[in-house]
PDB file of C-alpha atoms in Angstrom:
ATOM      1  CA  MET A   1     -23.882  17.396   8.856  1.00  0.00           C
ATOM      2  CA  VAL A   2     -20.665  15.537   8.071  1.00  0.00           C
ATOM      3  CA  ASN A   3     -18.320  15.164  11.035  1.00  0.00           C
ATOM      4  CA  TYR A   4     -15.019  16.087   9.441  1.00  0.00           C
ATOM      5  CA  LEU A   5     -12.935  15.274  12.506  1.00  0.00           C
ATOM      6  CA  ASP A   6     -14.118  11.666  12.291  1.00  0.00           C
ATOM      7  CA  LYS A   7     -12.609  11.432   8.830  1.00  0.00           C
ATOM      8  CA  PHE A   8      -9.166  11.684  10.409  1.00  0.00           C
ATOM      9  CA  CYS A   9      -9.843   9.064  13.068  1.00  0.00           C
ATOM     10  CA  PHE A  10      -7.815   5.848  12.787  1.00  0.00           C
ATOM     11  CA  ASP A  11      -9.149   4.110  15.888  1.00  0.00           C
ATOM     12  CA  GLY A  12      -9.167   0.348  15.334  1.00  0.00           C
ATOM     13  CA  LYS A  13      -7.301   0.591  12.046  1.00  0.00           C
ATOM     14  CA  ILE A  14      -4.087  -1.302  11.353  1.00  0.00           C
ATOM     15  CA  ALA A  15      -1.253   0.560   9.620  1.00  0.00           C
ATOM     16  CA  TYR A  16       1.963  -0.923   8.229  1.00  0.00           C
ATOM     17  CA  VAL A  17       4.887   1.464   7.691  1.00  0.00           C
ATOM     18  CA  VAL A  18       7.756  -0.069   5.724  1.00  0.00           C
ATOM     19  CA  GLY A  19      10.977   1.804   6.396  1.00  0.00           C
ATOM     20  CA  GLY A  20       9.236   3.066   9.503  1.00  0.00           C
ATOM     21  CA  VAL A  21      12.307   4.404  11.306  1.00  0.00           C
ATOM     22  CA  GLY A  22      13.802   6.461   8.462  1.00  0.00           C
ATOM     23  CA  LEU A  23      13.734  10.217   7.972  1.00  0.00           C
ATOM     24  CA  ILE A  24      10.184  10.195   6.603  1.00  0.00           C
ATOM     25  CA  GLY A  25       9.081   6.820   7.929  1.00  0.00           C
ATOM     26  CA  SER A  26       9.599   7.681  11.587  1.00  0.00           C
ATOM     27  CA  GLU A  27       7.374  10.754  11.265  1.00  0.00           C
ATOM     28  CA  VAL A  28       4.736   8.748   9.385  1.00  0.00           C
ATOM     29  CA  SER A  29       4.820   6.133  12.161  1.00  0.00           C
ATOM     30  CA  LYS A  30       4.379   8.847  14.784  1.00  0.00           C
ATOM     31  CA  ALA A  31       1.568  10.514  12.864  1.00  0.00           C
ATOM     32  CA  LEU A  32      -0.469   7.351  12.369  1.00  0.00           C
ATOM     33  CA  SER A  33      -0.052   6.052  15.902  1.00  0.00           C
ATOM     34  CA  SER A  34      -0.860   9.453  17.410  1.00  0.00           C
ATOM     35  CA  MET A  35      -4.162   9.416  15.511  1.00  0.00           C
ATOM     36  CA  GLY A  36      -5.178   6.039  16.901  1.00  0.00           C
ATOM     37  CA  ALA A  37      -3.860   3.530  14.375  1.00  0.00           C
ATOM     38  CA  LYS A  38      -2.329   0.261  15.529  1.00  0.00           C
ATOM     39  CA  THR A  39       0.977   0.957  13.837  1.00  0.00           C
ATOM     40  CA  LEU A  40       3.389  -1.757  12.782  1.00  0.00           C
ATOM     41  CA  ILE A  41       6.878  -0.428  12.067  1.00  0.00           C
ATOM     42  CA  LEU A  42       8.770  -2.576   9.557  1.00  0.00           C
ATOM     43  CA  ASP A  43      12.485  -1.880   9.169  1.00  0.00           C
ATOM     44  CA  VAL A  44      15.952  -3.441   9.264  1.00  0.00           C
ATOM     45  CA  LYS A  45      17.154  -1.134  12.033  1.00  0.00           C
ATOM     46  CA  LYS A  46      16.262  -3.140  15.127  1.00  0.00           C
ATOM     47  CA  ASN A  47      17.571  -0.780  17.806  1.00  0.00           C
ATOM     48  CA  HIS A  48      16.005   2.280  16.223  1.00  0.00           C
ATOM     49  CA  GLY A  49      12.734   0.437  15.737  1.00  0.00           C
ATOM     50  CA  LYS A  50      12.524  -0.713  19.340  1.00  0.00           C
ATOM     51  CA  LEU A  51      13.380   2.756  20.646  1.00  0.00           C
ATOM     52  CA  LEU A  52      10.704   4.351  18.475  1.00  0.00           C
ATOM     53  CA  VAL A  53       8.101   1.866  19.681  1.00  0.00           C
ATOM     54  CA  GLU A  54       9.082   2.557  23.308  1.00  0.00           C
ATOM     55  CA  GLU A  55       8.689   6.286  22.668  1.00  0.00           C
ATOM     56  CA  LEU A  56       5.236   5.836  21.126  1.00  0.00           C
ATOM     57  CA  ILE A  57       4.020   3.490  23.844  1.00  0.00           C
ATOM     58  CA  HIS A  58       5.262   5.941  26.480  1.00  0.00           C
ATOM     59  CA  GLU A  59       3.047   8.565  24.837  1.00  0.00           C
ATOM     60  CA  GLY A  60       0.080   6.221  25.172  1.00  0.00           C
ATOM     61  CA  TYR A  61      -0.076   5.065  21.550  1.00  0.00           C
ATOM     62  CA  THR A  62      -0.233   1.560  20.077  1.00  0.00           C
ATOM     63  CA  ALA A  63       2.816   0.500  18.067  1.00  0.00           C
ATOM     64  CA  SER A  64       4.876  -2.604  17.345  1.00  0.00           C
ATOM     65  CA  TYR A  65       8.157  -3.277  15.590  1.00  0.00           C
ATOM     66  CA  ARG A  66       9.074  -6.171  13.326  1.00  0.00           C
ATOM     67  CA  TYR A  67      12.375  -6.747  11.534  1.00  0.00           C
ATOM     68  CA  PHE A  68      11.710  -6.663   7.806  1.00  0.00           C
ATOM     69  CA  ASP A  69      14.232  -6.460   4.968  1.00  0.00           C
ATOM     70  CA  CYS A  70      12.472  -5.331   1.807  1.00  0.00           C
ATOM     71  CA  ALA A  71      15.761  -5.632  -0.119  1.00  0.00           C
ATOM     72  CA  ASN A  72      15.490  -9.407   0.287  1.00  0.00           C
ATOM     73  CA  VAL A  73      13.250  -9.608  -2.758  1.00  0.00           C
ATOM     74  CA  GLU A  74      13.367 -13.398  -3.059  1.00  0.00           C
ATOM     75  CA  GLU A  75      11.823 -13.781   0.403  1.00  0.00           C
ATOM     76  CA  LEU A  76       9.194 -11.009   0.218  1.00  0.00           C
ATOM     77  CA  ASP A  77       6.228 -13.344  -0.251  1.00  0.00           C
ATOM     78  CA  LYS A  78       7.157 -15.587   2.667  1.00  0.00           C
ATOM     79  CA  ASN A  79       8.169 -12.790   5.028  1.00  0.00           C
ATOM     80  CA  PHE A  80       5.154 -10.608   4.280  1.00  0.00           C
ATOM     81  CA  SER A  81       2.810 -13.575   4.660  1.00  0.00           C
ATOM     82  CA  ALA A  82       4.257 -14.251   8.127  1.00  0.00           C
ATOM     83  CA  ILE A  83       3.586 -10.641   9.112  1.00  0.00           C
ATOM     84  CA  LEU A  84       0.002 -10.839   7.863  1.00  0.00           C
ATOM     85  CA  ASP A  85      -0.557 -14.006   9.891  1.00  0.00           C
ATOM     86  CA  LYS A  86       0.649 -12.305  13.068  1.00  0.00           C
ATOM     87  CA  PHE A  87      -0.678  -8.754  12.690  1.00  0.00           C
ATOM     88  CA  ASP A  88      -3.683  -9.167  10.323  1.00  0.00           C
ATOM     89  CA  CYS A  89      -4.405  -7.330   7.091  1.00  0.00           C
ATOM     90  CA  PRO A  90      -3.528  -3.623   7.121  1.00  0.00           C
ATOM     91  CA  ASP A  91      -6.080  -0.921   6.486  1.00  0.00           C
ATOM     92  CA  VAL A  92      -3.194   1.398   5.633  1.00  0.00           C
ATOM     93  CA  PHE A  93       0.028   0.338   3.935  1.00  0.00           C
ATOM     94  CA  ILE A  94       2.746   2.957   3.467  1.00  0.00           C
ATOM     95  CA  ASN A  95       6.153   2.223   1.974  1.00  0.00           C
ATOM     96  CA  CYS A  96       8.790   4.743   3.082  1.00  0.00           C
ATOM     97  CA  SER A  97      11.759   2.423   2.590  1.00  0.00           C
ATOM     98  CA  TYR A  98      14.921   3.448   0.747  1.00  0.00           C
ATOM     99  CA  PRO A  99      16.870   0.251   0.013  1.00  0.00           C
ATOM    100  CA  ARG A 100      20.099   0.880  -1.894  1.00  0.00           C
ATOM    101  CA  THR A 101      23.532  -0.533  -2.549  1.00  0.00           C
ATOM    102  CA  GLU A 102      26.719   0.767  -0.911  1.00  0.00           C
ATOM    103  CA  ASP A 103      27.761   2.410  -4.200  1.00  0.00           C
ATOM    104  CA  TRP A 104      24.475   4.363  -4.474  1.00  0.00           C
ATOM    105  CA  GLY A 105      26.384   7.647  -4.346  1.00  0.00           C
ATOM    106  CA  ALA A 106      28.087   6.779  -7.656  1.00  0.00           C
ATOM    107  CA  SER A 107      24.874   6.684  -9.682  1.00  0.00           C
ATOM    108  CA  SER A 108      25.541   9.619 -12.005  1.00  0.00           C
ATOM    109  CA  PHE A 109      25.408   8.899 -15.732  1.00  0.00           C
ATOM    110  CA  LYS A 110      29.184   9.080 -16.036  1.00  0.00           C
ATOM    111  CA  ASP A 111      29.988   6.795 -13.090  1.00  0.00           C
ATOM    112  CA  ILE A 112      27.216   4.237 -12.824  1.00  0.00           C
ATOM    113  CA  THR A 113      27.731   0.571 -13.687  1.00  0.00           C
ATOM    114  CA  LEU A 114      25.133  -1.759 -15.150  1.00  0.00           C
ATOM    115  CA  ASP A 115      25.505  -4.078 -12.182  1.00  0.00           C
ATOM    116  CA  SER A 116      24.754  -1.296  -9.713  1.00  0.00           C
ATOM    117  CA  PHE A 117      21.798  -0.054 -11.744  1.00  0.00           C
ATOM    118  CA  ARG A 118      20.238  -3.505 -11.964  1.00  0.00           C
ATOM    119  CA  LYS A 119      20.724  -4.265  -8.266  1.00  0.00           C
ATOM    120  CA  ASN A 120      19.169  -0.991  -7.164  1.00  0.00           C
ATOM    121  CA  VAL A 121      16.195  -1.355  -9.476  1.00  0.00           C
ATOM    122  CA  ASP A 122      15.639  -4.843  -8.074  1.00  0.00           C
ATOM    123  CA  ILE A 123      15.858  -4.001  -4.375  1.00  0.00           C
ATOM    124  CA  HIS A 124      14.093  -0.625  -4.592  1.00  0.00           C
ATOM    125  CA  MET A 125      11.633  -0.433  -7.469  1.00  0.00           C
ATOM    126  CA  ASN A 126      10.843  -4.156  -7.637  1.00  0.00           C
ATOM    127  CA  SER A 127      10.419  -4.445  -3.866  1.00  0.00           C
ATOM    128  CA  TYR A 128       8.081  -1.444  -3.857  1.00  0.00           C
ATOM    129  CA  ALA A 129       6.010  -2.879  -6.686  1.00  0.00           C
ATOM    130  CA  TRP A 130       5.776  -6.374  -5.253  1.00  0.00           C
ATOM    131  CA  LEU A 131       5.009  -5.259  -1.707  1.00  0.00           C
ATOM    132  CA  ALA A 132       2.257  -2.952  -2.955  1.00  0.00           C
ATOM    133  CA  ARG A 133       0.760  -5.877  -4.850  1.00  0.00           C
ATOM    134  CA  LEU A 134       1.004  -8.170  -1.822  1.00  0.00           C
ATOM    135  CA  ALA A 135      -0.697  -5.576   0.378  1.00  0.00           C
ATOM    136  CA  ALA A 136      -3.440  -4.957  -2.170  1.00  0.00           C
ATOM    137  CA  GLU A 137      -4.120  -8.663  -2.665  1.00  0.00           C
ATOM    138  CA  ALA A 138      -4.300  -9.142   1.102  1.00  0.00           C
ATOM    139  CA  MET A 139      -6.916  -6.385   1.261  1.00  0.00           C
ATOM    140  CA  VAL A 140      -8.897  -8.019  -1.550  1.00  0.00           C
ATOM    141  CA  LYS A 141      -8.788 -11.402   0.180  1.00  0.00           C
ATOM    142  CA  ALA A 142      -9.911  -9.848   3.472  1.00  0.00           C
ATOM    143  CA  GLU A 143     -12.667  -7.974   1.615  1.00  0.00           C
ATOM    144  CA  SER A 144     -11.381  -4.831   3.252  1.00  0.00           C
ATOM    145  CA  SER A 145     -11.038  -1.441   1.615  1.00  0.00           C
ATOM    146  CA  GLY A 146      -7.737   0.235   2.277  1.00  0.00           C
ATOM    147  CA  SER A 147      -5.191   2.876   1.397  1.00  0.00           C
ATOM    148  CA  ILE A 148      -1.783   2.124  -0.127  1.00  0.00           C
ATOM    149  CA  ILE A 149       0.755   4.926  -0.290  1.00  0.00           C
ATOM    150  CA  GLN A 150       4.055   4.718  -2.158  1.00  0.00           C
ATOM    151  CA  LEU A 151       6.936   7.138  -1.635  1.00  0.00           C
ATOM    152  CA  GLY A 152       7.838   8.756  -4.907  1.00  0.00           C
ATOM    153  CA  SER A 153       9.658  12.039  -5.543  1.00  0.00           C
ATOM    154  CA  ILE A 154       9.547  15.235  -7.539  1.00  0.00           C
ATOM    155  CA  TYR A 155      12.273  13.559  -9.590  1.00  0.00           C
ATOM    156  CA  GLY A 156       9.886  10.795 -10.542  1.00  0.00           C
ATOM    157  CA  MET A 157       7.880  13.542 -12.247  1.00  0.00           C
ATOM    158  CA  LEU A 158      10.552  15.949 -13.529  1.00  0.00           C
ATOM    159  CA  GLY A 159      14.185  15.823 -14.545  1.00  0.00           C
ATOM    160  CA  GLN A 160      16.680  16.955 -11.936  1.00  0.00           C
ATOM    161  CA  ASP A 161      17.642  20.624 -11.993  1.00  0.00           C
ATOM    162  CA  LEU A 162      21.429  20.402 -12.164  1.00  0.00           C
ATOM    163  CA  THR A 163      21.982  24.039 -11.237  1.00  0.00           C
ATOM    164  CA  VAL A 164      21.148  23.341  -7.573  1.00  0.00           C
ATOM    165  CA  TYR A 165      24.216  21.080  -7.370  1.00  0.00           C
ATOM    166  CA  GLU A 166      26.717  23.650  -8.680  1.00  0.00           C
ATOM    167  CA  GLY A 167      29.610  24.190  -6.293  1.00  0.00           C
ATOM    168  CA  THR A 168      28.789  21.039  -4.289  1.00  0.00           C
ATOM    169  CA  ASP A 169      29.788  17.365  -4.408  1.00  0.00           C
ATOM    170  CA  MET A 170      26.190  16.397  -5.229  1.00  0.00           C
ATOM    171  CA  HIS A 171      25.136  15.288  -8.695  1.00  0.00           C
ATOM    172  CA  GLU A 172      22.303  13.808 -10.707  1.00  0.00           C
ATOM    173  CA  ASN A 173      21.203  10.231 -10.087  1.00  0.00           C
ATOM    174  CA  MET A 174      20.183   8.051 -13.023  1.00  0.00           C
ATOM    175  CA  THR A 175      18.889   5.205 -10.869  1.00  0.00           C
ATOM    176  CA  TYR A 176      16.758   7.369  -8.590  1.00  0.00           C
ATOM    177  CA  ALA A 177      14.872   8.942 -11.487  1.00  0.00           C
ATOM    178  CA  ALA A 178      14.199   5.580 -13.113  1.00  0.00           C
ATOM    179  CA  ILE A 179      12.965   4.013  -9.880  1.00  0.00           C
ATOM    180  CA  LYS A 180      10.739   6.860  -8.705  1.00  0.00           C
ATOM    181  CA  GLY A 181       9.230   7.355 -12.162  1.00  0.00           C
ATOM    182  CA  SER A 182       8.348   3.659 -12.290  1.00  0.00           C
ATOM    183  CA  ILE A 183       6.766   3.716  -8.850  1.00  0.00           C
ATOM    184  CA  THR A 184       4.553   6.646  -9.840  1.00  0.00           C
ATOM    185  CA  SER A 185       3.475   4.915 -13.056  1.00  0.00           C
ATOM    186  CA  LEU A 186       2.660   1.675 -11.250  1.00  0.00           C
ATOM    187  CA  THR A 187       0.527   3.602  -8.763  1.00  0.00           C
ATOM    188  CA  ARG A 188      -1.735   4.739 -11.588  1.00  0.00           C
ATOM    189  CA  GLN A 189      -2.091   1.212 -12.924  1.00  0.00           C
ATOM    190  CA  MET A 190      -2.828  -0.196  -9.469  1.00  0.00           C
ATOM    191  CA  ALA A 191      -5.397   2.525  -8.811  1.00  0.00           C
ATOM    192  CA  SER A 192      -7.103   1.606 -12.079  1.00  0.00           C
ATOM    193  CA  TYR A 193      -7.332  -2.088 -11.194  1.00  0.00           C
ATOM    194  CA  TYR A 194      -7.890  -2.080  -7.431  1.00  0.00           C
ATOM    195  CA  GLY A 195     -10.481   0.690  -7.444  1.00  0.00           C
ATOM    196  CA  GLN A 196     -13.160  -1.966  -8.038  1.00  0.00           C
ATOM    197  CA  PHE A 197     -12.306  -3.305  -4.573  1.00  0.00           C
ATOM    198  CA  ASN A 198     -12.430   0.165  -2.997  1.00  0.00           C
ATOM    199  CA  ILE A 199      -8.687   0.118  -2.475  1.00  0.00           C
ATOM    200  CA  ARG A 200      -6.971   3.457  -3.043  1.00  0.00           C
ATOM    201  CA  VAL A 201      -3.377   3.704  -4.263  1.00  0.00           C
ATOM    202  CA  ASN A 202      -1.452   6.980  -4.326  1.00  0.00           C
ATOM    203  CA  THR A 203       2.129   8.173  -4.659  1.00  0.00           C
ATOM    204  CA  LEU A 204       3.438  10.775  -2.230  1.00  0.00           C
ATOM    205  CA  CYS A 205       6.072  12.912  -3.943  1.00  0.00           C
ATOM    206  CA  PRO A 206       8.266  14.988  -1.608  1.00  0.00           C
ATOM    207  CA  GLY A 207      10.649  17.666  -2.732  1.00  0.00           C
ATOM    208  CA  GLY A 208      13.982  18.381  -1.070  1.00  0.00           C
ATOM    209  CA  LEU A 209      13.873  17.829   2.686  1.00  0.00           C
ATOM    210  CA  GLN A 210      15.988  18.906   5.613  1.00  0.00           C
ATOM    211  CA  GLY A 211      18.128  15.991   6.731  1.00  0.00           C
ATOM    212  CA  HIS A 212      20.643  13.478   5.467  1.00  0.00           C
ATOM    213  CA  VAL A 213      21.359  12.756   1.811  1.00  0.00           C
ATOM    214  CA  ALA A 214      21.150   9.061   0.965  1.00  0.00           C
ATOM    215  CA  GLY A 215      24.515   7.715  -0.116  1.00  0.00           C
ATOM    216  CA  GLU A 216      26.144  11.114   0.262  1.00  0.00           C
ATOM    217  CA  GLY A 217      26.337  12.287   3.885  1.00  0.00           C
ATOM    218  CA  ASP A 218      24.552  13.338   7.025  1.00  0.00           C
ATOM    219  CA  SER A 219      23.194  16.631   5.742  1.00  0.00           C
ATOM    220  CA  GLN A 220      23.033  18.915   2.736  1.00  0.00           C
ATOM    221  CA  THR A 221      25.730  21.509   2.222  1.00  0.00           C
ATOM    222  CA  PRO A 222      24.738  25.146   2.865  1.00  0.00           C
ATOM    223  CA  LYS A 223      25.403  25.871  -0.811  1.00  0.00           C
ATOM    224  CA  PHE A 224      22.874  23.287  -1.954  1.00  0.00           C
ATOM    225  CA  VAL A 225      20.290  24.458   0.585  1.00  0.00           C
ATOM    226  CA  GLU A 226      20.676  28.043  -0.606  1.00  0.00           C
ATOM    227  CA  GLN A 227      20.443  27.188  -4.305  1.00  0.00           C
ATOM    228  CA  TYR A 228      17.555  24.766  -3.890  1.00  0.00           C
ATOM    229  CA  SER A 229      15.581  27.159  -1.675  1.00  0.00           C
ATOM    230  CA  LYS A 230      15.891  30.012  -4.170  1.00  0.00           C
ATOM    231  CA  LYS A 231      14.157  27.890  -6.826  1.00  0.00           C
ATOM    232  CA  THR A 232      11.262  26.847  -4.604  1.00  0.00           C
ATOM    233  CA  PRO A 233       8.251  29.190  -4.280  1.00  0.00           C
ATOM    234  CA  LEU A 234       8.212  28.738  -0.481  1.00  0.00           C
ATOM    235  CA  LYS A 235      11.970  29.498  -0.421  1.00  0.00           C
ATOM    236  CA  ARG A 236      12.995  26.613   1.826  1.00  0.00           C
ATOM    237  CA  LEU A 237      13.406  22.862   2.050  1.00  0.00           C
ATOM    238  CA  GLY A 238      10.588  20.785   3.432  1.00  0.00           C
ATOM    239  CA  ARG A 239      10.422  18.866   6.711  1.00  0.00           C
ATOM    240  CA  SER A 240       9.678  15.207   7.220  1.00  0.00           C
ATOM    241  CA  ASP A 241       6.674  16.027   9.438  1.00  0.00           C
ATOM    242  CA  GLU A 242       5.144  17.926   6.522  1.00  0.00           C
ATOM    243  CA  VAL A 243       5.384  14.797   4.378  1.00  0.00           C
ATOM    244  CA  ALA A 244       3.906  12.732   7.226  1.00  0.00           C
ATOM    245  CA  SER A 245       0.948  15.127   7.445  1.00  0.00           C
ATOM    246  CA  ALA A 246       0.235  14.567   3.764  1.00  0.00           C
ATOM    247  CA  ALA A 247       0.527  10.796   4.253  1.00  0.00           C
ATOM    248  CA  LEU A 248      -1.951  11.030   7.108  1.00  0.00           C
ATOM    249  CA  PHE A 249      -4.426  12.814   4.843  1.00  0.00           C
ATOM    250  CA  LEU A 250      -4.075  10.286   2.003  1.00  0.00           C
ATOM    251  CA  ALA A 251      -4.454   7.402   4.441  1.00  0.00           C
ATOM    252  CA  SER A 252      -7.571   8.874   6.034  1.00  0.00           C
ATOM    253  CA  ASP A 253     -11.220   8.830   5.040  1.00  0.00           C
ATOM    254  CA  ALA A 254     -10.823  12.524   4.245  1.00  0.00           C
ATOM    255  CA  ALA A 255      -9.157  11.335   1.019  1.00  0.00           C
ATOM    256  CA  SER A 256     -11.797   8.675   0.280  1.00  0.00           C
ATOM    257  CA  TYR A 257     -12.243   9.853  -3.338  1.00  0.00           C
ATOM    258  CA  ILE A 258      -8.543  10.294  -4.100  1.00  0.00           C
ATOM    259  CA  THR A 259      -6.681   7.515  -5.899  1.00  0.00           C
ATOM    260  CA  GLY A 260      -4.057   7.237  -8.631  1.00  0.00           C
ATOM    261  CA  THR A 261      -2.531  10.610  -7.828  1.00  0.00           C
ATOM    262  CA  ALA A 262       1.031  11.822  -7.552  1.00  0.00           C
ATOM    263  CA  PHE A 263       0.523  13.974  -4.467  1.00  0.00           C
ATOM    264  CA  MET A 264       3.143  16.702  -4.436  1.00  0.00           C
ATOM    265  CA  VAL A 265       4.665  17.918  -1.152  1.00  0.00           C
ATOM    266  CA  ASP A 266       7.345  20.118  -2.644  1.00  0.00           C
ATOM    267  CA  GLY A 267       6.876  23.744  -1.656  1.00  0.00           C
ATOM    268  CA  GLY A 268       5.699  24.489  -5.189  1.00  0.00           C
ATOM    269  CA  TRP A 269       8.782  23.083  -6.959  1.00  0.00           C
ATOM    270  CA  THR A 270       6.756  21.320  -9.675  1.00  0.00           C
ATOM    271  CA  ALA A 271       4.403  24.280 -10.120  1.00  0.00           C
ATOM    272  CA  VAL A 272       6.978  26.509 -11.831  1.00  0.00           C
TER     273      VAL A 272
END
């Protein structure tokens, strides 16, 4: 009989989490390390990274932190190679990063500039694509099967529902939709190519989550939360730990026959 608990065991496995101290990334880091993975947290926030590692080690888990700026696209090859040399090839590579320019909040169709659009595509979509390729090629070279997970969004699959922003300062985001849609499309292409090496590539697509709004503020307004929740079958926003649980599944052997998917964690938003 198949031991299903063993499918969720990460003992001896190496996991890289890019953006590993963010809203989603910190929970993904906790989830992987708590299940036995040697978790490497890659982020630009040094203090937060070191504190998270201390917390995980205190709990008896194995975790390390390394400063890594994925927005420095020109240096990705060199910097990622240095990490591979020190920490070895990952069995699990998850990108939870959210690189963006300071004017990210002005990305509506009526306000955005070409310069801002191009910069954000470069540091976000291009860094995601190139890092996924670097991770996959490292796995091929090491002759190691692995799982690569990209953070997408419901708005990489659907257009934004503008009615949830009525009565708030929030608005649609041209750049976000372009970037997340591209990441999801690349996942399919990578799954098609790297499947021959037993490397799985999936996109994790969260819906609206409790927490800060990138480029906007520390938290959503009550009006937005109310309007968004009404349109979601589960009638609430999601939590970052719920996204981390899905990441844990996709990274595990329990998902050994799943690749090329856009895995929705959205409370049913895309179902209706």
